[in-house]
Amino acid sequence: MKTNRLFDLFRSGQPAVSGWLSIDSAYAAELVGSSGFDAVVIDCQHGMAGHAQMVAMLQALTHTTAVPLVRVSQNNLAEINRALDAGAYGIICPLINSAAEALAFGRACRYPVDGMQGDRSFGPARGLLVGGADYPQHANTQLLALAMIETQAGLEAVEAIAAVTQLDGLFIGPSDLGIALGLGPGAAHDHPVLAAAMRRIQAAAQAAGKVTGIWCGSAEMARDMLAQGLQLVVPGHDAIWLKAEIARRLAVLRPPNPVR
Ligand code: 3PY
Ligand code: MG
């Protein structure tokens, strides 16, 4: 099976930088996937893509070097299985609140083979195409499963969530976590309350021998998170990048205080 380069990076202590797609376009996927990111996440929770667009975006990512990941809209066996069967090399699952929810998520990502407890049903249509004929033998160890910690309940259960065997790591949602902590969605990542929560999540993953990833609103935040030792960062998403570059160009053409 074609291996998942993210695991090589994690094992060698090198961080991974991922793109993030909220625009439901195979062309956008192709562009972002060809831009130098180690991975690209198709966001099916808050992004625009439905299942058919997600499949087309995974197809577009196939000819790039970025590892294709999907954030599913919810912790649902059928949705997780369909994303993996369509060729996703990893799943990020939002709003994990407890060890039981984490176990259900982790089991959805794993086949019940080789002593692994799993609920994944067999039928990896595109998985076989992109992964190879031996996909069924290696899928359990090559596909990444990251549980999002972004609620008060999830934070309180984070050590038990991190211990779930089927998971490879935790993924911090700073906006929802900021809301859960009473700070609002735009809290600065160095706000002491949010920073302490993020450190607790990172420590829980570390203690369980797992990785921590995070969505970041800016490249500067992503840089700080890498400096703090997180293994996977996402410096914003396609819609943010597009809007920022449009604003920058319009500001060049229409300066706020033009000299008359
Ligand atoms: C959050 O910050 O809550 C996220 O889910 C990032 O996408
Ligand atoms: Mg969130």
CSV table of C-alpha atoms in Angstrom, one decimal, residues 13 18 80 102 153 182:
chain,number,residue,atom,x,y,z
A,13,GLY,CA,10.2,14.3,14.6
A,18,SER,CA,-1.4,21.0,6.1
A,80,ILE,CA,-16.4,8.1,8.0
A,102,ALA,CA,-13.6,8.6,20.7
A,153,ALA,CA,-16.6,17.9,28.0
A,182,GLY,CA,-16.1,31.6,27.6
